[in-house]
Every structure is written in C-alpha cells, then in structure tokens.
Tab-separated table of C-alpha atoms (C1' of nucleotides) in Angstrom:
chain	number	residue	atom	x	y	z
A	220	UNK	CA	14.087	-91.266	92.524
A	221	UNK	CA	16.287	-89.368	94.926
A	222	UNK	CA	19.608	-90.950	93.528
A	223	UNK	CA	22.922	-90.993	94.802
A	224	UNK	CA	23.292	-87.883	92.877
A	225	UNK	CA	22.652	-84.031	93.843
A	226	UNK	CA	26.597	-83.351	95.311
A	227	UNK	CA	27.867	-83.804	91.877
A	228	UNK	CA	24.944	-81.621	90.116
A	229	UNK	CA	26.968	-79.201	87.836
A	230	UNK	CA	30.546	-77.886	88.571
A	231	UNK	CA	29.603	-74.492	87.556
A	232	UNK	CA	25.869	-73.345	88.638
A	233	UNK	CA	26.895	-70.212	89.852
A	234	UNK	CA	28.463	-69.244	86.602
A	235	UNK	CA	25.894	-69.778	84.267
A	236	UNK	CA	23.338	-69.156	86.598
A	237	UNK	CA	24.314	-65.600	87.657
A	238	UNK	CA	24.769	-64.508	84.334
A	239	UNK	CA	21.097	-65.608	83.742
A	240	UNK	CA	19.797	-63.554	87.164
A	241	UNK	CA	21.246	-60.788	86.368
A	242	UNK	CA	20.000	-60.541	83.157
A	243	UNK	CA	16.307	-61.251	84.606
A	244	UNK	CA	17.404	-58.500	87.232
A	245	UNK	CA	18.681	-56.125	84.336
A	246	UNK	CA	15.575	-56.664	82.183
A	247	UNK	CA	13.116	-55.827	84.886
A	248	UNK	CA	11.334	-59.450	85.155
A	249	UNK	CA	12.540	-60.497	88.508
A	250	UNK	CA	13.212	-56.896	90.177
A	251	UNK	CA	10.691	-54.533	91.981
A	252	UNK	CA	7.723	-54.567	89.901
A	253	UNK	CA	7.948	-51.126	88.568
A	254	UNK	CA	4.478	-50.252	88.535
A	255	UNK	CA	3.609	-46.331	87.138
A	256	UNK	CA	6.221	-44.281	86.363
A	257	UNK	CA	9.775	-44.156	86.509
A	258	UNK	CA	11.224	-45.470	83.437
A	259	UNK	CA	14.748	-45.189	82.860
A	260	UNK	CA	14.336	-47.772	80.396
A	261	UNK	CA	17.699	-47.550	78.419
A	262	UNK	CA	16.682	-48.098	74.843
A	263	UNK	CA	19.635	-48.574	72.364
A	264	UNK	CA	20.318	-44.741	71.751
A	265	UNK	CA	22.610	-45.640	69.125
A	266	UNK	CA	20.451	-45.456	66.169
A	267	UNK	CA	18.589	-42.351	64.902
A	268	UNK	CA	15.708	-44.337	64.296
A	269	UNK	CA	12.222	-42.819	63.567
A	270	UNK	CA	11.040	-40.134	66.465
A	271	UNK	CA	7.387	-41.043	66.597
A	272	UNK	CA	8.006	-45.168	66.900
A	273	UNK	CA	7.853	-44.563	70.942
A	274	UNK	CA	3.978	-44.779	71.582
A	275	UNK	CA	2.707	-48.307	70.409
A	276	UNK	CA	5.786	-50.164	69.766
A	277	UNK	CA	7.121	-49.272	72.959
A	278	UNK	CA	3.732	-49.996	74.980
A	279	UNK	CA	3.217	-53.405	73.785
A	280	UNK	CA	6.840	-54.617	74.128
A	281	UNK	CA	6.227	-53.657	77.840
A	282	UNK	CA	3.308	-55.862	77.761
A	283	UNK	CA	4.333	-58.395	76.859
A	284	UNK	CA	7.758	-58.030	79.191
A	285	UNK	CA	5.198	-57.486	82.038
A	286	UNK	CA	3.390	-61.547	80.565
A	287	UNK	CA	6.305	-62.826	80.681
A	288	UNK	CA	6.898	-61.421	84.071
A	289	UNK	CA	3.961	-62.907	85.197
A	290	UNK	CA	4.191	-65.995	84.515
A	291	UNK	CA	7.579	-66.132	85.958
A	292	UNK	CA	6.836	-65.839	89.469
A	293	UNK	CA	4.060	-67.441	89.129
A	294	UNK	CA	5.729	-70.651	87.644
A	295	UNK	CA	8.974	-69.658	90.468
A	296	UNK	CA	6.134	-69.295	93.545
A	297	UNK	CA	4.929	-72.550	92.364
A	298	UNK	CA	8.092	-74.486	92.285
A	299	UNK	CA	9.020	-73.257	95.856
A	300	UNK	CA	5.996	-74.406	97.445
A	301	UNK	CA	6.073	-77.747	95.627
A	302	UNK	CA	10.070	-77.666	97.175
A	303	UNK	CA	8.664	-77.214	100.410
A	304	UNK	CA	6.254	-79.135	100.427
A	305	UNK	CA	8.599	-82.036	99.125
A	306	UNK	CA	10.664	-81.619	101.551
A	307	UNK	CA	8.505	-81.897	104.388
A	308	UNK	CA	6.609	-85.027	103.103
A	309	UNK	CA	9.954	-86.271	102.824
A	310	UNK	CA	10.631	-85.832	106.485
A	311	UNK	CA	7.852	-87.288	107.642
A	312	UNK	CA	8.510	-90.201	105.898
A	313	UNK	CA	12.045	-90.283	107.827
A	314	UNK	CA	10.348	-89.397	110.797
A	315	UNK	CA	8.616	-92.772	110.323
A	316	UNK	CA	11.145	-95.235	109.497
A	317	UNK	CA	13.245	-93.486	112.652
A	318	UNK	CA	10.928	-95.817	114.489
A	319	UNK	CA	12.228	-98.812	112.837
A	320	UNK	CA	15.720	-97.993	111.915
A	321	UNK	CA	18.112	-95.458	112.986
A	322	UNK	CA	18.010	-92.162	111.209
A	323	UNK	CA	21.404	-90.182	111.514
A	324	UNK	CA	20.868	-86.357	111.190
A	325	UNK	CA	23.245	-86.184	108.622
A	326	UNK	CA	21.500	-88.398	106.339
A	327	UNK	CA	18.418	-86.085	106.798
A	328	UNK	CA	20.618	-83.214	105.930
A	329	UNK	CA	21.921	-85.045	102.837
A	330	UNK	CA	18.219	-85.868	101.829
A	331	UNK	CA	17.202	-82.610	101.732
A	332	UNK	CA	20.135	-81.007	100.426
A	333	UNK	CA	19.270	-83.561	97.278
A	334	UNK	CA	15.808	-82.336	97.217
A	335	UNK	CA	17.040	-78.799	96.906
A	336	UNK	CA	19.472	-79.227	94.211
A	337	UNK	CA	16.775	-80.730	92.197
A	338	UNK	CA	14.685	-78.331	92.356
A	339	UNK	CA	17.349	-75.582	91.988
A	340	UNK	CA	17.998	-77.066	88.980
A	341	UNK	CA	14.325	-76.788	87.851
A	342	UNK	CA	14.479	-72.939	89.041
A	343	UNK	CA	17.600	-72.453	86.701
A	344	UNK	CA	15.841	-73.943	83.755
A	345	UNK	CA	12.760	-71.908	84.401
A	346	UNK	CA	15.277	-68.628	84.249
A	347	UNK	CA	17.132	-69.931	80.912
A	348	UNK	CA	13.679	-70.148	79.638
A	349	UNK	CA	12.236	-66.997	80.547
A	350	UNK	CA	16.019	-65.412	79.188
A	351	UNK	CA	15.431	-67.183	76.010
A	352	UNK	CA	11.793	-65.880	76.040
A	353	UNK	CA	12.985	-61.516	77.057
A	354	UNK	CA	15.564	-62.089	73.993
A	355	UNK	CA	13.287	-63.324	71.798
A	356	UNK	CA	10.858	-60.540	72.867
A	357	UNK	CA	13.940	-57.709	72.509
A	358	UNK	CA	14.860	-58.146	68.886
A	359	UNK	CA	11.135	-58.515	68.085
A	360	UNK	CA	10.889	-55.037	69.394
A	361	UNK	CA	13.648	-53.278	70.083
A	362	UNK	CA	15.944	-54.131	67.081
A	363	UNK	CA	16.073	-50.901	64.695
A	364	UNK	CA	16.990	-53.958	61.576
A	365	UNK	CA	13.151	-54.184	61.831
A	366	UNK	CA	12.312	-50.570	61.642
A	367	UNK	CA	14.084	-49.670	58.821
A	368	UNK	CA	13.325	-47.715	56.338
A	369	UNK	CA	14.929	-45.849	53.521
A	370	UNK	CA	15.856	-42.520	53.201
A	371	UNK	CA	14.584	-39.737	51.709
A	372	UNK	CA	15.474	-38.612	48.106
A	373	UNK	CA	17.129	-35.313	49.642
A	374	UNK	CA	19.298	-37.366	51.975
A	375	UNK	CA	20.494	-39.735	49.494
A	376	UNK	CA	21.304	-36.933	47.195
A	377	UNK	CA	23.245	-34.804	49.595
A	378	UNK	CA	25.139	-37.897	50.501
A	379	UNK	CA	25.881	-38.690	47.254
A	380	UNK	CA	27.224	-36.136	46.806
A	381	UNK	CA	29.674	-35.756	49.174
A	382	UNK	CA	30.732	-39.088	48.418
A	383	UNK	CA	32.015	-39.240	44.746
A	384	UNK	CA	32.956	-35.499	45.024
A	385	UNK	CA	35.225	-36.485	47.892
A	386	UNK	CA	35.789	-40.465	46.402
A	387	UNK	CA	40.070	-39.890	47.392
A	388	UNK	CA	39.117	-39.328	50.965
A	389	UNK	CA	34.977	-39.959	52.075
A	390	UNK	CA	35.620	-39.356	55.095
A	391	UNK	CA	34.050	-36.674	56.250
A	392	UNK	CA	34.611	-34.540	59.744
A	393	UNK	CA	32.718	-34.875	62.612
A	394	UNK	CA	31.294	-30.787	61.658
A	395	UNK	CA	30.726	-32.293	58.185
A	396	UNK	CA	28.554	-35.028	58.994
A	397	UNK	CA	27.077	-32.605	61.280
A	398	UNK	CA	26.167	-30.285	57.682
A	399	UNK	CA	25.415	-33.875	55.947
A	400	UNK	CA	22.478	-34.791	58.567
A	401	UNK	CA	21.468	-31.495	58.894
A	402	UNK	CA	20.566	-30.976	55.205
A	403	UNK	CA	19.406	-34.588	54.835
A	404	UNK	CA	17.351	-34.252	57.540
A	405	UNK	CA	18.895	-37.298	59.132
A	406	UNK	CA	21.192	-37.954	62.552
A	407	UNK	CA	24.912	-37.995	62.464
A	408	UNK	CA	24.623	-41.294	63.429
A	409	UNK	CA	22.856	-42.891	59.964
A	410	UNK	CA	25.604	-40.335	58.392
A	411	UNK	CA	28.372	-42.430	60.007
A	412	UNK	CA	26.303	-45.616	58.913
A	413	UNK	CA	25.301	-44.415	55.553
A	414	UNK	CA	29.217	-43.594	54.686
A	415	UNK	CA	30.492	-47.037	56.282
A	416	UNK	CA	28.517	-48.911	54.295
A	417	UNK	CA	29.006	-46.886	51.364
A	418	UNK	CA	32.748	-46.981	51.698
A	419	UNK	CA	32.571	-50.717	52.002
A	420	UNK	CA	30.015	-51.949	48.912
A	421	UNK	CA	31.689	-49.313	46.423
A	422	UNK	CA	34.830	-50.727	46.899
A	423	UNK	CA	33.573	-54.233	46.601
A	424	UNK	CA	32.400	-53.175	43.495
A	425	UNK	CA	33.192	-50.247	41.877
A	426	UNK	CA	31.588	-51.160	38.753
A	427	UNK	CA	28.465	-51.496	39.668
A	428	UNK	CA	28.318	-47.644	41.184
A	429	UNK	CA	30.262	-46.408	37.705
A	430	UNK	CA	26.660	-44.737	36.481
A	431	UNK	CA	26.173	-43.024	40.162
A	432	UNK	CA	29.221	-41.754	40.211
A	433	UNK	CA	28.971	-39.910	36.698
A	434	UNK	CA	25.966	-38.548	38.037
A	435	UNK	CA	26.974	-36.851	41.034
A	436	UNK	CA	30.775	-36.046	39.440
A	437	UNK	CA	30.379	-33.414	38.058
A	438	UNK	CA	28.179	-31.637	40.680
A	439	UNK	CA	29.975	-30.560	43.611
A	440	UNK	CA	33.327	-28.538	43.925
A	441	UNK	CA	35.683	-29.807	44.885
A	442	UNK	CA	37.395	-29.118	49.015
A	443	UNK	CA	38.925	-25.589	48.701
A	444	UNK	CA	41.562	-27.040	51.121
A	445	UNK	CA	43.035	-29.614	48.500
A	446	UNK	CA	43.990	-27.342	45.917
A	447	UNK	CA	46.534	-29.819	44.836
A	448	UNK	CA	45.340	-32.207	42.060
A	449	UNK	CA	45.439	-30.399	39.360
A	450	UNK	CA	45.908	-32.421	36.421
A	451	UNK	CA	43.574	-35.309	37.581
A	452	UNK	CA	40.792	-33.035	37.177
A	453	UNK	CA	39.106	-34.567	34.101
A	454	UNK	CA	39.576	-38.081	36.209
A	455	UNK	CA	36.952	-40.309	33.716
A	456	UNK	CA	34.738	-41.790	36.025
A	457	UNK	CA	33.958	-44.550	33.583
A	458	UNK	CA	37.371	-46.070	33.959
A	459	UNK	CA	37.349	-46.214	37.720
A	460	UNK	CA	41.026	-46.363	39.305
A	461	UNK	CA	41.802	-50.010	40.106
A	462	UNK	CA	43.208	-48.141	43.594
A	463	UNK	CA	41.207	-47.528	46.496
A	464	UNK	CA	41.508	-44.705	49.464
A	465	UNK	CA	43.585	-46.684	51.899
A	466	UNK	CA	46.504	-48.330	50.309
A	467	UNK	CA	48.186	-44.607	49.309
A	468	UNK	CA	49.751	-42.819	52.496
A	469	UNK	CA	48.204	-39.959	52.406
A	470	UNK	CA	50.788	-38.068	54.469
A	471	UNK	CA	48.975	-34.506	54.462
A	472	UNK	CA	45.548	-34.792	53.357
A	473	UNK	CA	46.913	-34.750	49.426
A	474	UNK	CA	44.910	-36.630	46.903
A	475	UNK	CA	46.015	-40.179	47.268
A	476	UNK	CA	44.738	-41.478	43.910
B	88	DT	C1'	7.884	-65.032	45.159
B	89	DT	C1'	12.745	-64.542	44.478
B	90	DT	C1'	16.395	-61.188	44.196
B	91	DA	C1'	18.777	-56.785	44.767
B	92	DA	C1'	19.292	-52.656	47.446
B	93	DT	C1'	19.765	-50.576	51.760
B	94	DG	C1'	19.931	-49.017	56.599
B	95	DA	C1'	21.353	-50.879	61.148
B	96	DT	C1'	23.890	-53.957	64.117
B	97	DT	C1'	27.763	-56.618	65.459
B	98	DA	C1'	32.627	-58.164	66.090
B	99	DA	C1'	37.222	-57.132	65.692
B	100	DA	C1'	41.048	-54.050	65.177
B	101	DG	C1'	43.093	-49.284	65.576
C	107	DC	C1'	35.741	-43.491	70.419
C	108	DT	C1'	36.437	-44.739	65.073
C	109	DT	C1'	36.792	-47.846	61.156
C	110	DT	C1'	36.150	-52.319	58.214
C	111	DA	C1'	33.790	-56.403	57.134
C	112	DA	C1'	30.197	-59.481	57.681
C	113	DT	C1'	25.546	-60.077	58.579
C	114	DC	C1'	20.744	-59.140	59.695
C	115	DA	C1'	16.048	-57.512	58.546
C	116	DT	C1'	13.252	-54.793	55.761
C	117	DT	C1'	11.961	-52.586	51.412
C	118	DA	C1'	11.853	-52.089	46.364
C	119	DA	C1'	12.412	-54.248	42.087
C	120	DA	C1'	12.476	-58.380	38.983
DNA sequence: TTTAATGATTAAAG
DNA sequence: CTTTAATCATTAAA
C-alpha cells in the first residue's frame, strides 16, 4: 500500500488547508472549548431581524455546533492514535528485516514521512467535512432569509408613502429613514432594504405598481424643499413616465422627471 | 401544490 | 459606507 507516492501529495495543502483551520478555529469547533459564559458570538448584526428569536433558535444552533464539535475530536483523537500506532508497527517491521537486509535511516525517515502524509490527508478531509457540516448548520440557523417575515400594515403604509410621494428621488436621508423606521416600527436597516428593493422591482415594472401608486399619490405633500415643479403637479399616475430617477442629472435636487 | 409577493443577503461598482 | 441587480427563502394567494 505505501506507494512510491506521499512527496508528490498535493502542491498546495497549506492553502486549502489553512483556510479550512481557520474557519474551524473561527467557528469555535477546534478552539478552547468555551464552556459557560463568555460569548462574543458575532451574529450577523446586519439585519433588524425579530428581537425575541435569541432564546431557542440560538440555544439549539449551539447544540448542535457543540455535536459537531464532538465528534470532531473525537474522529481527529482517533486518527492520531491509529497514525501512531501505524507508524510504530511499521517500524518494527523495519526493525525486523534490518536483520536480514540493510535498513538505511533515510529510508525509515521516508517511510514514515509517507505514513504521515496519508494520514494528513485523512485529517484534511475530516476538516472539509466538518466545514461543510458548520455551513450547513449556519444558514440553517443563522440566515435571517429563513426568519422572515412581513411587515406590518403601518410599516408598509408609511413606506409607501414616502415612496410614490417622493417617486423623482426615493431616496431618502439617513434622518429620514431614521423617521421611516421609527413610525413603522422597524430598523433603519429593513428601511434601506425595503427602499432597495422597492426602487429596483418598480422600475422593472412600473405597470404592475400603477394601482399602488394612485393610492398613496395623492396622500402625502409633497418636500417643502422642492418647491420647483409646478406644472407637473397633476402628473397622472396611470400613464407612468417611460423615464426613471437616474438617467436625468439632477444637478440640485430639482425634479428630474 | 404551484405561483406571486416580499424581506434579506450577496456580489459588484461607486 | 452606499447603491443596483440578482438571488435566496419564506409567506400569502391562486
């Protein structure tokens, strides 16, 4: 079995297999075990998310990061006692024939090195697996796609309509998504989201958002700021302007439709 | 159950 | 950092 083989294993193990310890290291499986307190367990603050999700959810993710734990050193303890032990049965058996034949230390050296490089390689596919398994495990848990939910009648409304009664320029200031989430009842954060993705489907098709917008037209006033636009005032929202926000230079904040 | 709507994430560009 | 655009994952509607 032990080949000619083991120098030429893989060009770049260190690569590869770095990236893969660290990420063990980084996820808390091959570290300190972290028993009690002392969590600075960096959850993806990006998201508003829902405030009360951090009592079950976040328990049995830890479980079952703490399982797979487990079974990793177990399964790595295992493989370095079957290494050594290889390796030593191995030498014996050299020990043996160096009473028929002569054994040059650097064959013995070579021998083992193979035995190691197997068995390294064995290791490394133990940590891709366990990787594989902590990823798996992460957007089970910790992805806020699966927590979604919508939003409440209030927020839509109050989004709305800042929306269509800003539709030449939705982009709203960093103090007026601060007033959006604050009367929604929602973070700045699913603000920013809410008017990305808004932005984005009702120009990919305005048509299909002509009946909101008549709705929420004719409810808000509009900025006192842009006192400009005069004569677009009675802008029929049922023909919707082929134009969209960005193509106009809008060199001073002036209406740009 | 299939489809549409919707909030969140990601990559890429500024 | 922000944005757009594409995509993901869940929910509501058909």
């Amino acid at each position: 079995v032990l080949s000619i083989r083991g120098i030429q294993e893989e060009d770049p193990p260190d690569a590869q297999l770095m990236r893969l310890d660290n990420m063990l290291l980084a996820e808390g499986v091959s570290g300190p075990e972290k028993r009690g307190r002392g969590g600075p367990m960096a959850v993806a603050a990006t998201s508003g998310g829902c405030p009360n999700d951090n009592s079950i959810e976040h328990s049995d993710y830890r479980a079952k990061l703490s399982q797979i734990r487990q079974i990793y050193h177990s399964e790595l303890e295992k493989y370095e006692q079957a290494c050594s032990e290889f390796t030593t049965h191995v030498m014996n058996l050299l020990r043996e024939q160096s009473r028929t034949r002569p054994i040059s230390p650097k064959e013995i050296e070579r021998m083992v090195n193979i035995i190691h490089g197997k068995f390294s390689t064995i290791q490394m596919q133990l940590k891709q697996s366990t990787c594989e398994a902590v990823m798996i495990l992460r957007s089970r848990f910790l992805d806020a796609r699966r927590k979604r939910r919508n939003f409440s009648k209030q927020a839509t409304e109050v989004l709305n309509e800042y929306f269509y009664s800003h539709l030449s320029n939705p982009y709203p200031s960093e103090e007026a998504k601060e007033e959006l989430a604050k009367k929604g009842g929602i973070t700045v954060s699913q603000v920013s989201n809410w008017f990305g993705n808004k932005r984005i489907r009702y120009k990919k098709n305005m048509g299909k958002f002509q009946e909101e917008a008549n709705i929420y037209a004719a409810k808000t006033a509009v900025d006192a700021t842009n006192v400009v636009a005069q004569g677009n005032q009675a802008n029929s929202p049922s023909t919707p302007n082929s134009g969209e926000w960005e193509p106009v230079e809008r060199p001073d904040g002036f209406f740009c439709l």
